[in-house]
Amino acid sequence: MAAPEERDLTQEQTEKLLQFQDLTGIESMDQCRHTLEQHNWNIEAAVQDRLNEQEGVPSVFNPPPSRPLQVNTADHRIYSYVVSRPQPRGLLGWGYYLIMLPFRFTYYTILDIFRFALRFIRPDPRSRVTDPVGDIVSFMHSFEEKYGRAHPVFYQGTYSQALNDAKRELRFLLVYLHGDDHQDSDEFCRNTLCAPDVISLINTRMLFWACSTNKPEGYRVSQALRENTYPFLAMIMLKDRRMTVVGRLEGLIQPDDLINQLTFIMDANQTYLVSERLEREERNQTQVLRQQQDEAYLASLRADQEKERKKREERERRRRKEEEVQQQKLAEERRRQNLQEEKEKKLECLPPEPSPDDPDSVKIVFKLPNDSRVERRFHFSQSLTVIHDFLFSLKESPEKFQIEANFPRRVLPCLPSEEWPNPPTLQEAGLSHTEVLFVQDLTDE
């Protein structure tokens, strides 16, 4: 008979596994299974814990280092409600009470003496919190095994995480400390805590954290809240920017009475949460405004920096342009100076001009590009290079030029070339005693 039940349980776990993977988007099936096993296959708690991790809230199975509980319990305005045990009724009730009184007194006295002596032998194991989440999960399992699954939604995390979430969400936090050995704990859990109206109120209006004081995590919280008896409930909220206990309920309280007391505590302190919400909204608005101002300032700063960068680039461009112009001027000046020096050298190297009576002389009239005329005599035996050097030495002559004759029209080879490595003489070039030659400007070509 066990095989079908195990098969059904495995099939249910498989369905939850696939559903959890779809909801969270985790690709690793082993990671999904590990997470669900940590939460005892409670898919809602596992998904909520996963969402908390994505929002930056530490996982309940990876809590931050333990630190002293920052809860204000010294406020003298804490609302305290204590339910005393009912007095015996009738002669039979008083008789039973008086008979059992010595036995109760002896039992609790011996138990306290034993616990007190045990502390000297070995330290209380509850004083060392090693697995706070494990303590919470263990209490939840034992609670559901004993009282069923119809109960308020337990906060599946450490007490410190519950405080942080209540502070962040601006919600009331109801803390329940369970005394396993107390005679009223069983009745309170079964009849009061699991009552439908109580469950509805707690689930809709507050966070609910619970643990047994026999667990190290519950014992640690017990040392901070200092309960007097069980069952014990404490209402905690953000008040004056501190997590503060605003209500204490102790003793066996009935469902209707519990609802009334919790409602009274919340109504009496609701203004603090409203005020804190307004302050947070104002701080958020101020932060948004400051962020907008910072963004506007940065945008203005970037615009100014961009303008300054463009100005620097423009100044640099102008400077380079001026340097380039100046270098061009210097280069042009050097070129002119070199040209002038070369003209002077050519002029100094020219042979003397023949006399008009010399029968071997040639009279040449040069027409320059600027329409001016220059006349000079040369010897028939002189190279055409002499004609070129003479024209080159003139100030009004262009830097580069060629010499053309009209009849027949031709360019005289005055400079060495592949065709004429050695330029011909005037006689070889076919010049007559009187010639008119044209100087063509080649400077821009």
Short mmCIF file of C-alpha atoms in Angstrom, two decimals:
data_model
loop_
_atom_site.label_atom_id
_atom_site.label_comp_id
_atom_site.label_asym_id
_atom_site.label_seq_id
_atom_site.Cartn_x
_atom_site.Cartn_y
_atom_site.Cartn_z
CA MET A 1 0.00 0.00 0.00
CA ALA A 2 2.96 2.34 0.45
CA ALA A 3 4.04 2.25 -3.18
CA PRO A 4 1.00 4.14 -4.63
CA GLU A 5 1.31 6.84 -1.98
CA GLU A 6 5.02 7.25 -2.70
CA ARG A 7 4.29 7.36 -6.45
CA ASP A 8 1.62 10.06 -5.91
CA LEU A 9 3.98 12.09 -3.75
CA THR A 10 6.74 11.88 -6.37
CA GLN A 11 4.32 12.96 -9.10
CA GLU A 12 3.16 15.91 -6.98
CA GLN A 13 6.77 16.93 -6.34
CA THR A 14 7.52 16.71 -10.06
CA GLU A 15 4.57 18.99 -10.85
CA LYS A 16 5.71 21.49 -8.22
CA LEU A 17 9.25 21.28 -9.57
CA LEU A 18 8.14 22.17 -13.11
CA GLN A 19 5.80 24.90 -11.84
CA PHE A 20 8.58 26.43 -9.71
CA GLN A 21 10.95 26.39 -12.69
CA ASP A 22 8.35 28.15 -14.88
CA LEU A 23 7.71 30.83 -12.23
CA THR A 24 11.35 31.59 -11.41
CA GLY A 25 13.07 30.94 -14.74
CA ILE A 26 15.86 28.90 -13.09
CA GLU A 27 17.37 26.60 -15.72
CA SER A 28 19.04 24.14 -13.34
CA MET A 29 16.56 21.47 -12.23
CA ASP A 30 18.86 20.47 -9.35
CA GLN A 31 18.83 24.05 -8.03
CA CYS A 32 15.02 24.14 -8.25
CA ARG A 33 14.75 20.85 -6.35
CA HIS A 34 17.25 21.99 -3.71
CA THR A 35 15.32 25.23 -3.15
CA LEU A 36 11.98 23.42 -2.84
CA GLU A 37 13.45 20.87 -0.43
CA GLN A 38 14.73 23.72 1.74
CA HIS A 39 11.17 25.06 1.91
CA ASN A 40 9.64 21.60 2.51
CA TRP A 41 8.12 21.68 -1.02
CA ASN A 42 6.10 24.81 -0.15
CA ILE A 43 6.09 26.40 -3.59
CA GLU A 44 4.68 29.75 -2.41
CA ALA A 45 7.40 30.20 0.19
CA ALA A 46 10.10 29.08 -2.25
CA VAL A 47 8.95 31.54 -4.93
CA GLN A 48 8.71 34.39 -2.40
CA ASP A 49 12.22 33.67 -1.13
CA ARG A 50 13.50 33.63 -4.72
CA LEU A 51 11.85 37.00 -5.42
CA ASN A 52 13.38 38.43 -2.23
CA GLU A 53 16.84 37.36 -3.41
CA GLN A 54 16.29 39.08 -6.77
CA GLU A 55 15.30 42.29 -4.94
CA GLY A 56 18.53 42.23 -2.94
CA VAL A 57 17.06 40.77 0.26
CA PRO A 58 19.23 37.95 1.65
CA SER A 59 17.78 34.46 1.32
CA VAL A 60 16.30 33.00 4.47
CA PHE A 61 18.78 30.12 4.01
CA ASN A 62 21.72 32.52 3.66
CA PRO A 63 21.09 35.00 6.47
CA PRO A 64 23.49 37.85 7.20
CA PRO A 65 25.82 37.57 10.19
CA SER A 66 24.00 37.61 13.50
CA ARG A 67 23.95 40.92 15.28
CA PRO A 68 22.20 42.27 18.38
CA LEU A 69 18.47 42.67 17.88
CA GLN A 70 17.71 46.35 17.36
CA VAL A 71 14.24 46.55 18.91
CA ASN A 72 13.15 49.22 21.33
CA THR A 73 11.53 47.53 24.35
CA ALA A 74 12.14 50.33 26.83
CA ASP A 75 9.16 52.46 25.78
CA HIS A 76 6.92 52.88 28.85
CA ARG A 77 3.94 53.54 26.58
CA ILE A 78 3.83 49.88 25.45
CA TYR A 79 0.33 48.51 25.56
CA SER A 80 0.29 45.39 27.73
CA TYR A 81 -2.59 42.95 28.04
CA VAL A 82 -2.28 39.98 30.40
CA VAL A 83 -4.91 37.26 30.69
CA SER A 84 -4.83 35.60 34.11
CA ARG A 85 -5.81 32.00 34.54
CA PRO A 86 -9.43 31.59 35.70
CA GLN A 87 -9.97 31.13 39.41
CA PRO A 88 -11.36 27.79 40.60
CA ARG A 89 -15.16 27.67 40.90
CA GLY A 90 -17.16 25.87 43.51
CA LEU A 91 -16.10 23.66 46.35
CA LEU A 92 -14.89 20.87 44.04
CA GLY A 93 -12.75 23.24 42.02
CA TRP A 94 -11.13 24.79 45.03
CA GLY A 95 -10.56 21.38 46.57
CA TYR A 96 -8.80 20.13 43.39
CA TYR A 97 -6.75 23.33 43.23
CA LEU A 98 -5.60 23.03 46.85
CA ILE A 99 -4.75 19.34 46.48
CA MET A 100 -2.68 19.91 43.31
CA LEU A 101 -0.99 23.09 44.59
CA PRO A 102 1.76 21.33 46.63
CA PHE A 103 2.50 18.93 43.78
CA ARG A 104 2.70 21.81 41.25
CA PHE A 105 4.88 23.85 43.56
CA THR A 106 7.20 20.92 44.18
CA TYR A 107 7.38 20.03 40.46
CA TYR A 108 8.22 23.52 39.22
CA THR A 109 10.61 24.15 42.14
CA ILE A 110 12.57 20.95 41.43
CA LEU A 111 12.51 21.71 37.69
CA ASP A 112 13.90 25.23 38.23
CA ILE A 113 16.59 23.93 40.63
CA PHE A 114 17.56 21.25 38.09
CA ARG A 115 17.80 23.78 35.26
CA PHE A 116 19.78 26.17 37.47
CA ALA A 117 22.25 23.44 38.46
CA LEU A 118 22.50 22.22 34.87
CA ARG A 119 23.78 25.62 33.77
CA PHE A 120 26.91 25.14 35.90
CA ILE A 121 27.56 21.72 34.40
CA ARG A 122 27.14 22.70 30.74
CA PRO A 123 26.08 25.92 29.06
CA ASP A 124 22.54 26.27 27.75
CA PRO A 125 22.69 24.96 24.15
CA ARG A 126 20.02 27.49 23.22
CA SER A 127 22.48 30.34 23.76
CA ARG A 128 24.33 29.45 20.54
CA VAL A 129 22.38 30.19 17.38
CA THR A 130 23.90 28.10 14.59
CA ASP A 131 20.96 27.54 12.23
CA PRO A 132 18.23 30.14 12.81
CA VAL A 133 16.32 29.25 9.66
CA GLY A 134 16.47 25.58 10.61
CA ASP A 135 14.93 26.48 13.97
CA ILE A 136 12.05 28.26 12.23
CA VAL A 137 11.43 25.44 9.73
CA SER A 138 11.58 22.82 12.49
CA PHE A 139 8.98 24.70 14.57
CA MET A 140 6.72 25.09 11.51
CA HIS A 141 6.85 21.36 10.83
CA SER A 142 6.09 20.43 14.43
CA PHE A 143 3.27 23.00 14.54
CA GLU A 144 1.63 21.64 11.37
CA GLU A 145 2.02 18.04 12.54
CA LYS A 146 0.27 18.87 15.79
CA TYR A 147 -2.30 21.52 14.80
CA GLY A 148 -2.72 21.10 11.03
CA ARG A 149 -2.04 23.36 8.08
CA ALA A 150 -4.82 25.86 8.83
CA HIS A 151 -2.79 28.54 10.55
CA PRO A 152 -1.50 32.07 9.88
CA VAL A 153 1.24 32.29 7.26
CA PHE A 154 4.54 31.92 9.07
CA TYR A 155 7.39 34.21 8.06
CA GLN A 156 10.02 31.80 6.76
CA GLY A 157 13.11 33.64 7.81
CA THR A 158 15.07 34.79 10.81
CA TYR A 159 13.76 37.26 13.33
CA SER A 160 16.18 39.90 12.06
CA GLN A 161 14.95 39.41 8.49
CA ALA A 162 11.35 39.71 9.66
CA LEU A 163 12.19 43.00 11.38
CA ASN A 164 13.91 44.30 8.24
CA ASP A 165 10.97 43.35 6.01
CA ALA A 166 8.45 44.92 8.37
CA LYS A 167 10.53 48.08 8.47
CA ARG A 168 11.00 48.18 4.71
CA GLU A 169 7.33 47.47 3.95
CA LEU A 170 6.01 49.61 6.84
CA ARG A 171 3.90 46.79 8.22
CA PHE A 172 3.08 45.48 11.68
CA LEU A 173 5.07 42.44 12.81
CA LEU A 174 3.35 40.03 15.21
CA VAL A 175 5.82 37.83 17.11
CA TYR A 176 4.64 34.64 18.79
CA LEU A 177 6.90 32.84 21.28
CA HIS A 178 5.79 29.28 21.87
CA GLY A 179 6.39 27.70 25.28
CA ASP A 180 6.39 23.93 24.70
CA ASP A 181 6.19 23.12 28.40
CA HIS A 182 3.45 25.61 29.27
CA GLN A 183 0.02 24.20 30.01
CA ASP A 184 -1.83 26.84 27.97
CA SER A 185 0.24 26.66 24.76
CA ASP A 186 -1.66 23.72 23.28
CA GLU A 187 -5.10 25.24 23.80
CA PHE A 188 -4.00 28.64 22.50
CA CYS A 189 -2.54 27.22 19.29
CA ARG A 190 -5.44 24.87 18.62
CA ASN A 191 -8.39 27.14 19.47
CA THR A 192 -7.12 30.72 19.17
CA LEU A 193 -4.21 30.91 16.75
CA CYS A 194 -5.84 28.56 14.24
CA ALA A 195 -9.26 30.24 14.39
CA PRO A 196 -10.37 31.36 10.89
CA ASP A 197 -11.04 34.97 11.90
CA VAL A 198 -7.65 35.23 13.60
CA ILE A 199 -5.94 33.72 10.54
CA SER A 200 -7.70 36.20 8.25
CA LEU A 201 -6.76 39.21 10.37
CA ILE A 202 -3.11 38.22 10.71
CA ASN A 203 -2.65 37.30 7.04
CA THR A 204 -4.19 40.51 5.72
CA ARG A 205 -2.78 43.13 8.06
CA MET A 206 0.61 42.06 9.38
CA LEU A 207 3.64 39.79 9.12
CA PHE A 208 3.64 36.82 11.48
CA TRP A 209 6.83 35.36 12.94
CA ALA A 210 6.79 32.46 15.41
CA CYS A 211 9.28 30.14 17.06
CA SER A 212 9.63 27.91 20.08
CA THR A 213 11.69 29.16 22.99
CA ASN A 214 13.28 25.71 23.15
CA LYS A 215 15.01 26.56 19.87
CA PRO A 216 18.13 28.78 19.92
CA GLU A 217 16.52 31.38 17.62
CA GLY A 218 13.36 31.52 19.75
CA TYR A 219 15.41 31.67 22.93
CA ARG A 220 17.42 34.56 21.55
CA VAL A 221 14.25 36.49 20.79
CA SER A 222 12.88 35.57 24.22
CA GLN A 223 15.94 37.16 25.84
CA ALA A 224 15.27 40.34 23.87
CA LEU A 225 11.50 40.61 24.51
CA ARG A 226 11.52 39.34 28.13
CA GLU A 227 8.13 37.62 28.24
CA ASN A 228 6.59 36.84 31.62
CA THR A 229 4.32 33.94 30.72
CA TYR A 230 2.94 32.00 27.77
CA PRO A 231 1.36 32.21 25.30
CA PHE A 232 3.20 35.42 24.42
CA LEU A 233 2.55 37.80 21.53
CA ALA A 234 4.38 41.03 20.77
CA MET A 235 3.36 43.63 18.18
CA ILE A 236 6.36 45.42 16.65
CA MET A 237 6.37 48.33 14.20
CA LEU A 238 8.50 51.22 12.99
CA LYS A 239 7.96 54.07 15.41
CA ASP A 240 10.09 57.18 15.63
CA ARG A 241 12.44 55.55 13.09
CA ARG A 242 13.06 52.56 15.35
CA MET A 243 11.51 49.11 15.44
CA THR A 244 9.52 49.31 18.65
CA VAL A 245 7.33 46.93 20.64
CA VAL A 246 3.96 48.69 20.84
CA GLY A 247 1.90 45.87 22.31
CA ARG A 248 2.34 42.79 24.51
CA LEU A 249 -0.31 40.10 24.90
CA GLU A 250 0.33 37.37 27.47
CA GLY A 251 -1.73 34.52 28.70
CA LEU A 252 -4.50 32.32 27.29
CA ILE A 253 -6.47 34.79 25.23
CA GLN A 254 -9.61 33.84 23.31
CA PRO A 255 -10.02 34.41 19.54
CA ASP A 256 -12.46 37.33 19.72
CA ASP A 257 -10.48 38.96 22.49
CA LEU A 258 -7.26 38.53 20.50
CA ILE A 259 -8.82 40.13 17.41
CA ASN A 260 -10.06 43.07 19.46
CA GLN A 261 -6.70 43.58 21.16
CA LEU A 262 -4.71 43.38 17.91
CA THR A 263 -7.14 45.75 16.17
CA PHE A 264 -6.92 48.18 19.08
CA ILE A 265 -3.10 48.16 19.01
CA MET A 266 -3.00 48.70 15.23
CA ASP A 267 -5.60 51.49 15.30
CA ALA A 268 -3.75 53.23 18.14
CA ASN A 269 -0.45 53.18 16.24
CA GLN A 270 -1.61 53.50 12.64
CA THR A 271 -0.79 57.22 12.62
CA TYR A 272 2.90 56.42 13.10
CA LEU A 273 2.94 54.27 9.97
CA VAL A 274 1.01 56.91 8.02
CA SER A 275 3.46 59.56 9.18
CA GLU A 276 6.42 57.36 8.26
CA ARG A 277 4.94 56.70 4.81
CA LEU A 278 4.52 60.42 4.25
CA GLU A 279 8.09 61.04 5.42
CA ARG A 280 9.36 58.33 3.10
CA GLU A 281 7.42 59.76 0.18
CA GLU A 282 8.81 63.19 1.00
CA ARG A 283 12.33 61.77 1.26
CA ASN A 284 11.85 59.90 -2.00
CA GLN A 285 10.55 63.04 -3.70
CA THR A 286 13.44 65.02 -2.26
CA GLN A 287 15.83 62.33 -3.46
CA VAL A 288 14.23 62.31 -6.91
CA LEU A 289 14.37 66.11 -7.02
CA ARG A 290 18.00 66.08 -5.92
CA GLN A 291 18.75 63.40 -8.50
CA GLN A 292 17.04 65.47 -11.19
CA GLN A 293 19.00 68.53 -10.08
CA ASP A 294 22.21 66.53 -10.13
CA GLU A 295 21.38 65.22 -13.59
CA ALA A 296 20.57 68.75 -14.79
CA TYR A 297 23.81 70.02 -13.25
CA LEU A 298 25.79 67.22 -14.87
CA ALA A 299 24.08 67.89 -18.20
CA SER A 300 24.91 71.60 -17.88
CA LEU A 301 28.45 70.72 -16.84
CA ARG A 302 28.83 68.40 -19.81
CA ALA A 303 27.46 71.12 -22.12
CA ASP A 304 29.93 73.65 -20.69
CA GLN A 305 32.73 71.13 -21.02
CA GLU A 306 31.69 70.45 -24.60
CA LYS A 307 31.68 74.18 -25.35
CA GLU A 308 35.08 74.58 -23.73
CA ARG A 309 36.36 71.59 -25.69
CA LYS A 310 35.12 73.10 -28.95
CA LYS A 311 36.71 76.44 -28.02
CA ARG A 312 39.99 74.70 -27.30
CA GLU A 313 39.77 72.83 -30.57
CA GLU A 314 38.98 76.07 -32.42
CA ARG A 315 41.90 77.84 -30.76
CA GLU A 316 44.14 74.91 -31.56
CA ARG A 317 42.89 74.88 -35.16
CA ARG A 318 43.54 78.61 -35.50
CA ARG A 319 46.97 78.24 -33.93
CA ARG A 320 47.89 75.43 -36.34
CA LYS A 321 46.49 77.48 -39.22
CA GLU A 322 48.55 80.50 -38.20
CA GLU A 323 51.63 78.32 -37.78
CA GLU A 324 50.99 76.77 -41.18
CA VAL A 325 50.58 80.21 -42.79
CA GLN A 326 53.68 81.45 -41.05
CA GLN A 327 55.64 78.40 -42.18
CA GLN A 328 54.37 78.92 -45.73
CA LYS A 329 55.46 82.54 -45.58
CA LEU A 330 58.88 81.56 -44.31
CA ALA A 331 59.17 78.86 -46.95
CA GLU A 332 58.11 81.30 -49.65
CA GLU A 333 60.58 83.85 -48.36
CA ARG A 334 63.37 81.29 -48.35
CA ARG A 335 62.38 80.16 -51.84
CA ARG A 336 62.46 83.76 -53.15
CA GLN A 337 65.74 84.39 -51.45
CA ASN A 338 67.23 81.22 -52.94
CA LEU A 339 65.80 82.16 -56.31
CA GLN A 340 67.31 85.61 -56.10
CA GLU A 341 70.67 84.19 -55.11
CA GLU A 342 70.49 81.79 -58.02
CA LYS A 343 69.61 84.65 -60.44
CA GLU A 344 72.58 86.61 -59.17
CA LYS A 345 74.86 83.63 -59.67
CA LYS A 346 73.56 83.12 -63.21
CA LEU A 347 74.09 86.83 -63.93
CA GLU A 348 77.67 86.70 -62.67
CA CYS A 349 78.41 83.67 -64.82
CA LEU A 350 77.09 85.18 -68.07
CA PRO A 351 79.75 85.81 -70.75
CA PRO A 352 80.27 89.42 -71.85
CA GLU A 353 77.89 90.82 -74.41
CA PRO A 354 79.48 91.03 -77.92
CA SER A 355 79.85 94.39 -79.58
CA PRO A 356 77.44 95.41 -82.35
CA ASP A 357 80.36 95.34 -84.83
CA ASP A 358 81.10 91.70 -84.18
CA PRO A 359 80.07 89.79 -87.35
CA ASP A 360 79.38 86.60 -85.28
CA SER A 361 77.00 88.34 -82.91
CA VAL A 362 73.25 87.81 -82.80
CA LYS A 363 70.82 90.48 -81.76
CA ILE A 364 67.88 88.96 -79.94
CA VAL A 365 64.78 90.75 -78.80
CA PHE A 366 62.90 88.86 -76.04
CA LYS A 367 59.17 89.40 -75.49
CA LEU A 368 58.42 88.61 -71.84
CA PRO A 369 55.05 87.35 -70.52
CA ASN A 370 54.32 90.80 -69.02
CA ASP A 371 54.57 92.29 -72.57
CA SER A 372 57.88 93.97 -71.81
CA ARG A 373 60.82 93.67 -74.19
CA VAL A 374 64.47 92.96 -73.48
CA GLU A 375 67.27 93.20 -76.03
CA ARG A 376 70.77 91.67 -75.87
CA ARG A 377 73.52 90.40 -78.14
CA PHE A 378 74.97 86.88 -78.04
CA HIS A 379 77.68 85.07 -79.96
CA PHE A 380 76.78 82.42 -82.54
CA SER A 381 79.13 79.98 -80.88
CA GLN A 382 77.43 80.28 -77.47
CA SER A 383 75.03 77.57 -76.22
CA LEU A 384 71.31 78.20 -75.98
CA THR A 385 71.82 77.71 -72.25
CA VAL A 386 73.39 81.18 -72.13
CA ILE A 387 70.14 82.65 -73.49
CA HIS A 388 68.21 80.81 -70.77
CA ASP A 389 70.60 81.94 -68.03
CA PHE A 390 70.32 85.53 -69.20
CA LEU A 391 66.54 85.49 -69.10
CA PHE A 392 66.54 83.67 -65.76
CA SER A 393 68.74 86.38 -64.24
CA LEU A 394 66.19 89.08 -65.03
CA LYS A 395 63.96 90.20 -62.19
CA GLU A 396 60.84 90.37 -64.39
CA SER A 397 61.31 86.93 -65.86
CA PRO A 398 59.18 84.04 -64.53
CA GLU A 399 60.66 81.29 -62.38
CA LYS A 400 60.04 78.62 -64.98
CA PHE A 401 59.76 79.34 -68.68
CA GLN A 402 60.53 78.15 -72.18
CA ILE A 403 61.81 80.10 -75.23
CA GLU A 404 59.91 79.86 -78.51
CA ALA A 405 60.84 81.01 -82.03
CA ASN A 406 58.20 81.98 -84.62
CA PHE A 407 59.74 81.19 -88.02
CA PRO A 408 59.50 78.30 -87.96
CA ARG A 409 57.52 78.02 -84.72
CA ARG A 410 59.47 75.87 -82.34
CA VAL A 411 60.67 75.60 -78.75
CA LEU A 412 64.37 76.10 -78.37
CA PRO A 413 66.13 73.36 -76.35
CA CYS A 414 67.89 75.66 -73.93
CA LEU A 415 68.24 73.10 -71.11
CA PRO A 416 69.68 69.58 -71.22
CA SER A 417 67.13 66.84 -72.00
CA GLU A 418 67.06 63.24 -73.21
CA GLU A 419 66.81 64.46 -76.81
CA TRP A 420 69.44 67.18 -76.31
CA PRO A 421 71.83 66.19 -73.54
CA ASN A 422 74.03 69.12 -74.64
CA PRO A 423 71.93 72.08 -75.84
CA PRO A 424 72.96 73.35 -79.30
CA THR A 425 74.64 76.66 -80.06
CA LEU A 426 72.76 79.59 -81.47
CA GLN A 427 74.17 78.85 -84.92
CA GLU A 428 73.18 75.14 -84.64
CA ALA A 429 69.70 76.20 -83.56
CA GLY A 430 69.36 78.11 -86.86
CA LEU A 431 69.13 81.59 -85.44
CA SER A 432 69.85 84.57 -87.72
CA HIS A 433 71.68 87.81 -86.92
CA THR A 434 68.43 89.38 -85.70
CA GLU A 435 65.80 87.37 -83.90
CA VAL A 436 62.62 87.91 -81.93
CA LEU A 437 62.04 85.18 -79.33
CA PHE A 438 59.03 84.70 -77.04
CA VAL A 439 59.26 83.75 -73.39
CA GLN A 440 56.38 81.50 -72.24
CA ASP A 441 55.63 81.29 -68.49
CA LEU A 442 55.60 77.72 -67.16
CA THR A 443 55.49 78.51 -63.45
CA ASP A 444 51.90 77.29 -62.84
CA GLU A 445 52.25 74.14 -64.91
#
